[in-house]
């Protein structure tokens, strides 16, 4: 894609811009998240579990890491939303992932798939198994992961993506159409699509790639917002919240260690109005 | 329970108060913990493992996360005390939990049960299996978990408790009597009972609920103190140490991220005398 | 060993000292690490996973925790280097460890063994199984672990070593000769040997023992450097980087919580020239 034209859609921008979809009310989204405190069942990885839980708590949600095959389906009926992240799958947790996706769907609850390193064949199959069990609400990944999930080759090496988000946009739109879901592709500029509409989110800071599990935590935040918003709005609100908090955190930090601590602080400190004012969210026209 | 009358029992208070049990010497307890550096075998969850180990190290104990079924029993004979926490059980670690409880008991070592989310049937059964293997020294949970372990319904949802500690006091006393142990119920005011005597601990800060695994770390601290104190004193000392450190940490933090870091610092910085002076510990008369 | 004479070998010291091996260019090693950003496959434990990943990211490497038996061998062919750490082995991850070691070796990639608590029989056997699968590039442990791996008794209790590095030097040299690898023994003064040459590294701070997983992170850093340096240089550079960063972090911290955050910052902030200037690295003559 040689040129991307974007028209703003965030809270404070002109709602009449050509090609823009409905305004995404980030102020209302964050207010609602904090008012509702949704219970987010996380089936995530051993690297991200602690940070993900703290990100959710700071943002205003309640994490519950119920990720074994005996309880995953049952708990998905009680939680408000489910996150499935394939970062460190094992035989039992892999089974639990399909059970949880299916359980969430049966209960009418949203669920989010974060297909970490889906280019590896076993976990790629686990991700596909969850998709066969139930259409997700949102799929979140970097470009390599979205390409892999769509069956395309990529230059990714493990969880580190060498592709920019735009390289995966066609695959993202295809996945969104096929699974009737929203697909969010992370990168320096994030792209979020429901298969037709494409929204870009341009906040963030390079240190987000120097702290492990920030991408995993983004998937968890999307799950939390999906409990209180429409899917596209949820993916955009989560991305903007994490990236705006990261900008604020980086401004008061000096390196990745202090940045990670400040990021958790800022997820709690940023107000709904501050989020809406700082977010760089636009509709994209190819 | 409509009225709770409390008489102080902590270090600096009047030992002659009506209804008060023997004075709990928090100064001596923390001094002894730091002098002995007990080795605490932790079978805990993937969310809490890192934070629990750091809490133990900051407080003065030595953590060892030996949580597989091949080594759990053997190591329980070598460690000074064992913690079993059901936060993220898997088939192998679930078996290890019963082995470790049994191994600790056979060796004459104390062990602590933290039945996280015991209202879920599989892990509820795991918790009951460990209790059948050996009477624990201390059971620690929030009100929902204590109610669940005692077979009562509750309003809890996963690890998040909607019940206050007092709602579970009768169940706590029943469990304590049945298993000849101490039961500690966490909440804004913690209640600790050996079945007859009931002690309240009233320090703490709301941010303790905004950092994941703080409750799990409390169970680990109770285990550490149980290696050097009588069970009731251990549960009270652990609760007071964590809650006093949290008050000091909150006073110098601005949000949950910086609070968690300061909490680890304060667990190391607080002196035995400062702990005893700051602790709000009282005997409760119903 | 009653007397240890050491001649300096680090970057700024006299290369002509009697008995000194080739100069170890720490400036070049760290520059190369940051330029190459090696992909480090980590099979590590649930306590260390998050911190290890953050240490690698701060230092300039890319972590990937692929630790299941279905993917471990395949991914070892794609990663630049593999770390096997036996901190919390389970049936599936134990199998993955041997697969990864074998896979790295088959692909001609370096791999590092960190035999945490190898005195426990099951994980001791896992460590030996990985050694039988392929000779490692580096073995890293505290004195108790190195003694256990070499079949000697020790005073260690779990991951906490009660032996100083020198007590394990003969065992380290024997292991190095037997497996044609470098062996690094951690302690207040670290000793690193290829079986003949012995180098001491004397930086560090006592708080390194008050933050969990610092030793595990050292093994991961050795793996990262092993992707860009000769084995002996890699072990020395990793030790010096972590210990110099720790000294800088301790100077600006007050207790283990803030120290851990500052350590991650300093791993990113220390320059190659600062590392070389601060490192206390010497050849040891018995």
PDB file of N, CA and C in Angstrom, chain B residues 27-101:
ATOM      1  N   UNK B  27       7.351  -7.631  67.061  1.00  0.00           N
ATOM      2  CA  UNK B  27       8.767  -7.262  67.014  1.00  0.00           C
ATOM      3  C   UNK B  27       9.630  -8.527  67.013  1.00  0.00           C
ATOM      4  N   UNK B  28       9.340  -9.405  67.945  1.00  0.00           N
ATOM      5  CA  UNK B  28      10.125 -10.643  68.033  1.00  0.00           C
ATOM      6  C   UNK B  28       9.906 -11.528  66.802  1.00  0.00           C
ATOM      7  N   UNK B  29       8.666 -11.549  66.302  1.00  0.00           N
ATOM      8  CA  UNK B  29       8.369 -12.410  65.150  1.00  0.00           C
ATOM      9  C   UNK B  29       9.186 -11.990  63.932  1.00  0.00           C
ATOM     10  N   UNK B  30       9.207 -10.702  63.640  1.00  0.00           N
ATOM     11  CA  UNK B  30       9.944 -10.250  62.453  1.00  0.00           C
ATOM     12  C   UNK B  30      11.457 -10.402  62.659  1.00  0.00           C
ATOM     13  N   UNK B  31      11.914 -10.128  63.869  1.00  0.00           N
ATOM     14  CA  UNK B  31      13.341 -10.324  64.164  1.00  0.00           C
ATOM     15  C   UNK B  31      13.727 -11.785  63.935  1.00  0.00           C
ATOM     16  N   UNK B  32      12.878 -12.672  64.388  1.00  0.00           N
ATOM     17  CA  UNK B  32      13.174 -14.103  64.254  1.00  0.00           C
ATOM     18  C   UNK B  32      13.135 -14.532  62.786  1.00  0.00           C
ATOM     19  N   UNK B  33      12.161 -13.994  62.033  1.00  0.00           N
ATOM     20  CA  UNK B  33      12.088 -14.330  60.609  1.00  0.00           C
ATOM     21  C   UNK B  33      13.391 -13.955  59.912  1.00  0.00           C
ATOM     22  N   UNK B  34      13.849 -12.736  60.175  1.00  0.00           N
ATOM     23  CA  UNK B  34      15.053 -12.273  59.483  1.00  0.00           C
ATOM     24  C   UNK B  34      16.303 -13.007  59.966  1.00  0.00           C
ATOM     25  N   UNK B  35      16.297 -13.422  61.218  1.00  0.00           N
ATOM     26  CA  UNK B  35      17.457 -14.161  61.728  1.00  0.00           C
ATOM     27  C   UNK B  35      17.494 -15.575  61.150  1.00  0.00           C
ATOM     28  N   UNK B  36      16.317 -16.174  61.000  1.00  0.00           N
ATOM     29  CA  UNK B  36      16.275 -17.596  60.608  1.00  0.00           C
ATOM     30  C   UNK B  36      16.284 -17.794  59.098  1.00  0.00           C
ATOM     31  N   UNK B  37      15.817 -16.799  58.333  1.00  0.00           N
ATOM     32  CA  UNK B  37      15.711 -16.937  56.873  1.00  0.00           C
ATOM     33  C   UNK B  37      15.160 -18.301  56.465  1.00  0.00           C
ATOM     34  N   UNK B  38      13.939 -18.612  56.851  1.00  0.00           N
ATOM     35  CA  UNK B  38      13.414 -19.945  56.546  1.00  0.00           C
ATOM     36  C   UNK B  38      13.282 -20.183  55.042  1.00  0.00           C
ATOM     37  N   UNK B  39      13.498 -21.435  54.667  1.00  0.00           N
ATOM     38  CA  UNK B  39      13.345 -21.867  53.273  1.00  0.00           C
ATOM     39  C   UNK B  39      11.890 -22.252  53.053  1.00  0.00           C
ATOM     40  N   UNK B  40      11.195 -21.524  52.180  1.00  0.00           N
ATOM     41  CA  UNK B  40       9.759 -21.686  51.968  1.00  0.00           C
ATOM     42  C   UNK B  40       9.520 -22.341  50.608  1.00  0.00           C
ATOM     43  N   UNK B  41       9.077 -23.586  50.620  1.00  0.00           N
ATOM     44  CA  UNK B  41       8.723 -24.249  49.359  1.00  0.00           C
ATOM     45  C   UNK B  41       7.357 -23.743  48.925  1.00  0.00           C
ATOM     46  N   UNK B  42       7.279 -23.178  47.737  1.00  0.00           N
ATOM     47  CA  UNK B  42       6.028 -22.606  47.238  1.00  0.00           C
ATOM     48  C   UNK B  42       5.510 -23.412  46.061  1.00  0.00           C
ATOM     49  N   UNK B  43       4.324 -23.946  46.196  1.00  0.00           N
ATOM     50  CA  UNK B  43       3.588 -24.485  45.060  1.00  0.00           C
ATOM     51  C   UNK B  43       2.515 -23.450  44.788  1.00  0.00           C
ATOM     52  N   UNK B  44       2.801 -22.526  43.897  1.00  0.00           N
ATOM     53  CA  UNK B  44       1.885 -21.413  43.698  1.00  0.00           C
ATOM     54  C   UNK B  44       1.576 -21.259  42.218  1.00  0.00           C
ATOM     55  N   UNK B  45       1.028 -20.138  41.824  1.00  0.00           N
ATOM     56  CA  UNK B  45       0.483 -20.035  40.478  1.00  0.00           C
ATOM     57  C   UNK B  45       1.367 -19.185  39.570  1.00  0.00           C
ATOM     58  N   UNK B  46       1.116 -19.266  38.264  1.00  0.00           N
ATOM     59  CA  UNK B  46       1.980 -18.594  37.289  1.00  0.00           C
ATOM     60  C   UNK B  46       1.872 -17.074  37.369  1.00  0.00           C
ATOM     61  N   UNK B  47       0.819 -16.568  37.940  1.00  0.00           N
ATOM     62  CA  UNK B  47       0.676 -15.122  38.095  1.00  0.00           C
ATOM     63  C   UNK B  47       1.513 -14.630  39.277  1.00  0.00           C
ATOM     64  N   UNK B  48       1.500 -15.395  40.334  1.00  0.00           N
ATOM     65  CA  UNK B  48       2.066 -14.951  41.608  1.00  0.00           C
ATOM     66  C   UNK B  48       3.501 -15.384  41.836  1.00  0.00           C
ATOM     67  N   UNK B  49       4.037 -16.285  41.036  1.00  0.00           N
ATOM     68  CA  UNK B  49       5.309 -16.921  41.388  1.00  0.00           C
ATOM     69  C   UNK B  49       6.425 -15.898  41.575  1.00  0.00           C
ATOM     70  N   UNK B  50       6.594 -14.999  40.625  1.00  0.00           N
ATOM     71  CA  UNK B  50       7.682 -14.038  40.710  1.00  0.00           C
ATOM     72  C   UNK B  50       7.479 -13.073  41.881  1.00  0.00           C
ATOM     73  N   UNK B  51       6.291 -12.522  41.993  1.00  0.00           N
ATOM     74  CA  UNK B  51       6.031 -11.548  43.062  1.00  0.00           C
ATOM     75  C   UNK B  51       6.140 -12.199  44.438  1.00  0.00           C
ATOM     76  N   UNK B  52       5.633 -13.422  44.559  1.00  0.00           N
ATOM     77  CA  UNK B  52       5.725 -14.140  45.829  1.00  0.00           C
ATOM     78  C   UNK B  52       7.175 -14.342  46.237  1.00  0.00           C
ATOM     79  N   UNK B  53       8.004 -14.752  45.285  1.00  0.00           N
ATOM     80  CA  UNK B  53       9.421 -14.965  45.599  1.00  0.00           C
ATOM     81  C   UNK B  53      10.062 -13.653  46.036  1.00  0.00           C
ATOM     82  N   UNK B  54       9.733 -12.570  45.361  1.00  0.00           N
ATOM     83  CA  UNK B  54      10.328 -11.286  45.741  1.00  0.00           C
ATOM     84  C   UNK B  54       9.823 -10.780  47.087  1.00  0.00           C
ATOM     85  N   UNK B  55       8.556 -11.024  47.384  1.00  0.00           N
ATOM     86  CA  UNK B  55       8.032 -10.654  48.703  1.00  0.00           C
ATOM     87  C   UNK B  55       8.769 -11.432  49.794  1.00  0.00           C
ATOM     88  N   UNK B  56       8.956 -12.718  49.581  1.00  0.00           N
ATOM     89  CA  UNK B  56       9.658 -13.526  50.588  1.00  0.00           C
ATOM     90  C   UNK B  56      11.098 -13.044  50.762  1.00  0.00           C
ATOM     91  N   UNK B  57      11.777 -12.787  49.661  1.00  0.00           N
ATOM     92  CA  UNK B  57      13.163 -12.323  49.751  1.00  0.00           C
ATOM     93  C   UNK B  57      13.244 -10.970  50.456  1.00  0.00           C
ATOM     94  N   UNK B  58      12.354 -10.062  50.119  1.00  0.00           N
ATOM     95  CA  UNK B  58      12.390  -8.747  50.761  1.00  0.00           C
ATOM     96  C   UNK B  58      12.132  -8.857  52.255  1.00  0.00           C
ATOM     97  N   UNK B  59      11.232  -9.751  52.628  1.00  0.00           N
ATOM     98  CA  UNK B  59      10.900  -9.887  54.048  1.00  0.00           C
ATOM     99  C   UNK B  59      11.994 -10.601  54.824  1.00  0.00           C
ATOM    100  N   UNK B  60      12.807 -11.384  54.141  1.00  0.00           N
ATOM    101  CA  UNK B  60      13.904 -12.049  54.825  1.00  0.00           C
ATOM    102  C   UNK B  60      13.913 -13.558  54.724  1.00  0.00           C
ATOM    103  N   UNK B  61      12.984 -14.130  53.967  1.00  0.00           N
ATOM    104  CA  UNK B  61      12.920 -15.581  53.805  1.00  0.00           C
ATOM    105  C   UNK B  61      13.550 -15.988  52.473  1.00  0.00           C
ATOM    106  N   UNK B  62      13.636 -17.294  52.234  1.00  0.00           N
ATOM    107  CA  UNK B  62      14.218 -17.832  51.003  1.00  0.00           C
ATOM    108  C   UNK B  62      13.155 -18.658  50.288  1.00  0.00           C
ATOM    109  N   UNK B  63      12.740 -18.249  49.089  1.00  0.00           N
ATOM    110  CA  UNK B  63      11.726 -19.021  48.370  1.00  0.00           C
ATOM    111  C   UNK B  63      12.348 -20.128  47.528  1.00  0.00           C
ATOM    112  N   UNK B  64      11.604 -21.193  47.342  1.00  0.00           N
ATOM    113  CA  UNK B  64      12.000 -22.262  46.415  1.00  0.00           C
ATOM    114  C   UNK B  64      10.724 -22.819  45.797  1.00  0.00           C
ATOM    115  N   UNK B  65      10.551 -22.566  44.503  1.00  0.00           N
ATOM    116  CA  UNK B  65       9.311 -22.965  43.838  1.00  0.00           C
ATOM    117  C   UNK B  65       9.448 -24.385  43.280  1.00  0.00           C
ATOM    118  N   UNK B  66       9.381 -25.357  44.137  1.00  0.00           N
ATOM    119  CA  UNK B  66       9.460 -26.757  43.707  1.00  0.00           C
ATOM    120  C   UNK B  66       8.035 -27.294  43.674  1.00  0.00           C
ATOM    121  N   UNK B  67       7.449 -27.341  42.489  1.00  0.00           N
ATOM    122  CA  UNK B  67       6.013 -27.582  42.385  1.00  0.00           C
ATOM    123  C   UNK B  67       5.642 -28.677  41.404  1.00  0.00           C
ATOM    124  N   UNK B  68       6.584 -29.589  41.122  1.00  0.00           N
ATOM    125  CA  UNK B  68       6.237 -30.724  40.258  1.00  0.00           C
ATOM    126  C   UNK B  68       6.035 -31.968  41.105  1.00  0.00           C
ATOM    127  N   UNK B  69       5.312 -32.942  40.537  1.00  0.00           N
ATOM    128  CA  UNK B  69       4.909 -34.112  41.320  1.00  0.00           C
ATOM    129  C   UNK B  69       6.079 -35.037  41.641  1.00  0.00           C
ATOM    130  N   UNK B  70       7.179 -34.922  40.905  1.00  0.00           N
ATOM    131  CA  UNK B  70       8.313 -35.809  41.170  1.00  0.00           C
ATOM    132  C   UNK B  70       9.147 -35.372  42.359  1.00  0.00           C
ATOM    133  N   UNK B  71       9.117 -34.098  42.673  1.00  0.00           N
ATOM    134  CA  UNK B  71      10.028 -33.569  43.685  1.00  0.00           C
ATOM    135  C   UNK B  71       9.315 -32.947  44.888  1.00  0.00           C
ATOM    136  N   UNK B  72       8.013 -32.730  44.767  1.00  0.00           N
ATOM    137  CA  UNK B  72       7.310 -31.930  45.779  1.00  0.00           C
ATOM    138  C   UNK B  72       7.400 -32.552  47.167  1.00  0.00           C
ATOM    139  N   UNK B  73       7.202 -33.864  47.253  1.00  0.00           N
ATOM    140  CA  UNK B  73       7.223 -34.514  48.565  1.00  0.00           C
ATOM    141  C   UNK B  73       8.638 -34.528  49.142  1.00  0.00           C
ATOM    142  N   UNK B  74       9.577 -34.883  48.316  1.00  0.00           N
ATOM    143  CA  UNK B  74      10.973 -34.937  48.773  1.00  0.00           C
ATOM    144  C   UNK B  74      11.426 -33.574  49.302  1.00  0.00           C
ATOM    145  N   UNK B  75      11.131 -32.539  48.521  1.00  0.00           N
ATOM    146  CA  UNK B  75      11.613 -31.219  48.916  1.00  0.00           C
ATOM    147  C   UNK B  75      10.903 -30.708  50.172  1.00  0.00           C
ATOM    148  N   UNK B  76       9.668 -31.140  50.374  1.00  0.00           N
ATOM    149  CA  UNK B  76       8.932 -30.715  51.574  1.00  0.00           C
ATOM    150  C   UNK B  76       9.616 -31.204  52.847  1.00  0.00           C
ATOM    151  N   UNK B  77      10.387 -32.257  52.729  1.00  0.00           N
ATOM    152  CA  UNK B  77      11.148 -32.723  53.886  1.00  0.00           C
ATOM    153  C   UNK B  77      12.388 -31.887  54.153  1.00  0.00           C
ATOM    154  N   UNK B  78      12.841 -31.172  53.130  1.00  0.00           N
ATOM    155  CA  UNK B  78      14.056 -30.355  53.262  1.00  0.00           C
ATOM    156  C   UNK B  78      13.729 -28.893  53.567  1.00  0.00           C
ATOM    157  N   UNK B  79      12.618 -28.402  53.029  1.00  0.00           N
ATOM    158  CA  UNK B  79      12.238 -27.010  53.269  1.00  0.00           C
ATOM    159  C   UNK B  79      11.762 -26.849  54.711  1.00  0.00           C
ATOM    160  N   UNK B  80      11.768 -25.629  55.196  1.00  0.00           N
ATOM    161  CA  UNK B  80      11.293 -25.382  56.544  1.00  0.00           C
ATOM    162  C   UNK B  80       9.775 -25.326  56.629  1.00  0.00           C
ATOM    163  N   UNK B  81       9.139 -25.026  55.491  1.00  0.00           N
ATOM    164  CA  UNK B  81       7.688 -24.851  55.482  1.00  0.00           C
ATOM    165  C   UNK B  81       7.228 -24.910  54.032  1.00  0.00           C
ATOM    166  N   UNK B  82       5.961 -25.266  53.834  1.00  0.00           N
ATOM    167  CA  UNK B  82       5.411 -25.425  52.483  1.00  0.00           C
ATOM    168  C   UNK B  82       4.181 -24.532  52.322  1.00  0.00           C
ATOM    169  N   UNK B  83       4.087 -23.889  51.170  1.00  0.00           N
ATOM    170  CA  UNK B  83       2.880 -23.151  50.782  1.00  0.00           C
ATOM    171  C   UNK B  83       2.211 -23.863  49.617  1.00  0.00           C
ATOM    172  N   UNK B  84       0.911 -24.119  49.730  1.00  0.00           N
ATOM    173  CA  UNK B  84       0.124 -24.655  48.615  1.00  0.00           C
ATOM    174  C   UNK B  84      -0.921 -23.616  48.241  1.00  0.00           C
ATOM    175  N   UNK B  85      -0.856 -23.133  47.004  1.00  0.00           N
ATOM    176  CA  UNK B  85      -1.756 -22.085  46.505  1.00  0.00           C
ATOM    177  C   UNK B  85      -2.375 -22.610  45.219  1.00  0.00           C
ATOM    178  N   UNK B  86      -3.712 -22.619  45.157  1.00  0.00           N
ATOM    179  CA  UNK B  86      -4.409 -23.250  44.031  1.00  0.00           C
ATOM    180  C   UNK B  86      -4.770 -22.259  42.917  1.00  0.00           C
ATOM    181  N   UNK B  87      -3.954 -21.238  42.727  1.00  0.00           N
ATOM    182  CA  UNK B  87      -4.295 -20.192  41.760  1.00  0.00           C
ATOM    183  C   UNK B  87      -4.372 -20.652  40.313  1.00  0.00           C
ATOM    184  N   UNK B  88      -3.394 -21.401  39.869  1.00  0.00           N
ATOM    185  CA  UNK B  88      -3.458 -21.971  38.503  1.00  0.00           C
ATOM    186  C   UNK B  88      -3.017 -23.430  38.552  1.00  0.00           C
ATOM    187  N   UNK B  89      -3.875 -24.299  39.034  1.00  0.00           N
ATOM    188  CA  UNK B  89      -3.498 -25.719  39.102  1.00  0.00           C
ATOM    189  C   UNK B  89      -3.522 -26.368  37.720  1.00  0.00           C
ATOM    190  N   UNK B  90      -2.635 -27.322  37.541  1.00  0.00           N
ATOM    191  CA  UNK B  90      -2.616 -28.171  36.335  1.00  0.00           C
ATOM    192  C   UNK B  90      -2.550 -29.612  36.816  1.00  0.00           C
ATOM    193  N   UNK B  91      -2.737 -30.567  35.933  1.00  0.00           N
ATOM    194  CA  UNK B  91      -2.766 -31.959  36.398  1.00  0.00           C
ATOM    195  C   UNK B  91      -1.532 -32.331  37.228  1.00  0.00           C
ATOM    196  N   UNK B  92      -0.341 -31.958  36.774  1.00  0.00           N
ATOM    197  CA  UNK B  92       0.850 -32.369  37.515  1.00  0.00           C
ATOM    198  C   UNK B  92       1.031 -31.577  38.814  1.00  0.00           C
ATOM    199  N   UNK B  93       0.808 -30.277  38.760  1.00  0.00           N
ATOM    200  CA  UNK B  93       0.999 -29.489  39.990  1.00  0.00           C
ATOM    201  C   UNK B  93      -0.078 -29.811  41.018  1.00  0.00           C
ATOM    202  N   UNK B  94      -1.265 -30.168  40.552  1.00  0.00           N
ATOM    203  CA  UNK B  94      -2.316 -30.548  41.499  1.00  0.00           C
ATOM    204  C   UNK B  94      -1.886 -31.770  42.302  1.00  0.00           C
ATOM    205  N   UNK B  95      -1.299 -32.739  41.624  1.00  0.00           N
ATOM    206  CA  UNK B  95      -0.797 -33.919  42.333  1.00  0.00           C
ATOM    207  C   UNK B  95       0.329 -33.526  43.285  1.00  0.00           C
ATOM    208  N   UNK B  96       1.181 -32.620  42.805  1.00  0.00           N
ATOM    209  CA  UNK B  96       2.302 -32.179  43.640  1.00  0.00           C
ATOM    210  C   UNK B  96       1.816 -31.522  44.926  1.00  0.00           C
ATOM    211  N   UNK B  97       0.684 -30.846  44.860  1.00  0.00           N
ATOM    212  CA  UNK B  97       0.186 -30.144  46.051  1.00  0.00           C
ATOM    213  C   UNK B  97      -0.132 -31.115  47.184  1.00  0.00           C
ATOM    214  N   UNK B  98      -0.813 -32.192  46.854  1.00  0.00           N
ATOM    215  CA  UNK B  98      -1.123 -33.186  47.879  1.00  0.00           C
ATOM    216  C   UNK B  98       0.147 -33.840  48.401  1.00  0.00           C
ATOM    217  N   UNK B  99       1.071 -34.123  47.499  1.00  0.00           N
ATOM    218  CA  UNK B  99       2.346 -34.727  47.904  1.00  0.00           C
ATOM    219  C   UNK B  99       3.107 -33.797  48.849  1.00  0.00           C
ATOM    220  N   UNK B 100       3.116 -32.534  48.536  1.00  0.00           N
ATOM    221  CA  UNK B 100       3.872 -31.580  49.359  1.00  0.00           C
ATOM    222  C   UNK B 100       3.243 -31.416  50.732  1.00  0.00           C
ATOM    223  N   UNK B 101       1.912 -31.342  50.768  1.00  0.00           N
ATOM    224  CA  UNK B 101       1.234 -31.218  52.054  1.00  0.00           C
ATOM    225  C   UNK B 101       1.528 -32.439  52.918  1.00  0.00           C
TER     226      UNK B 101
END
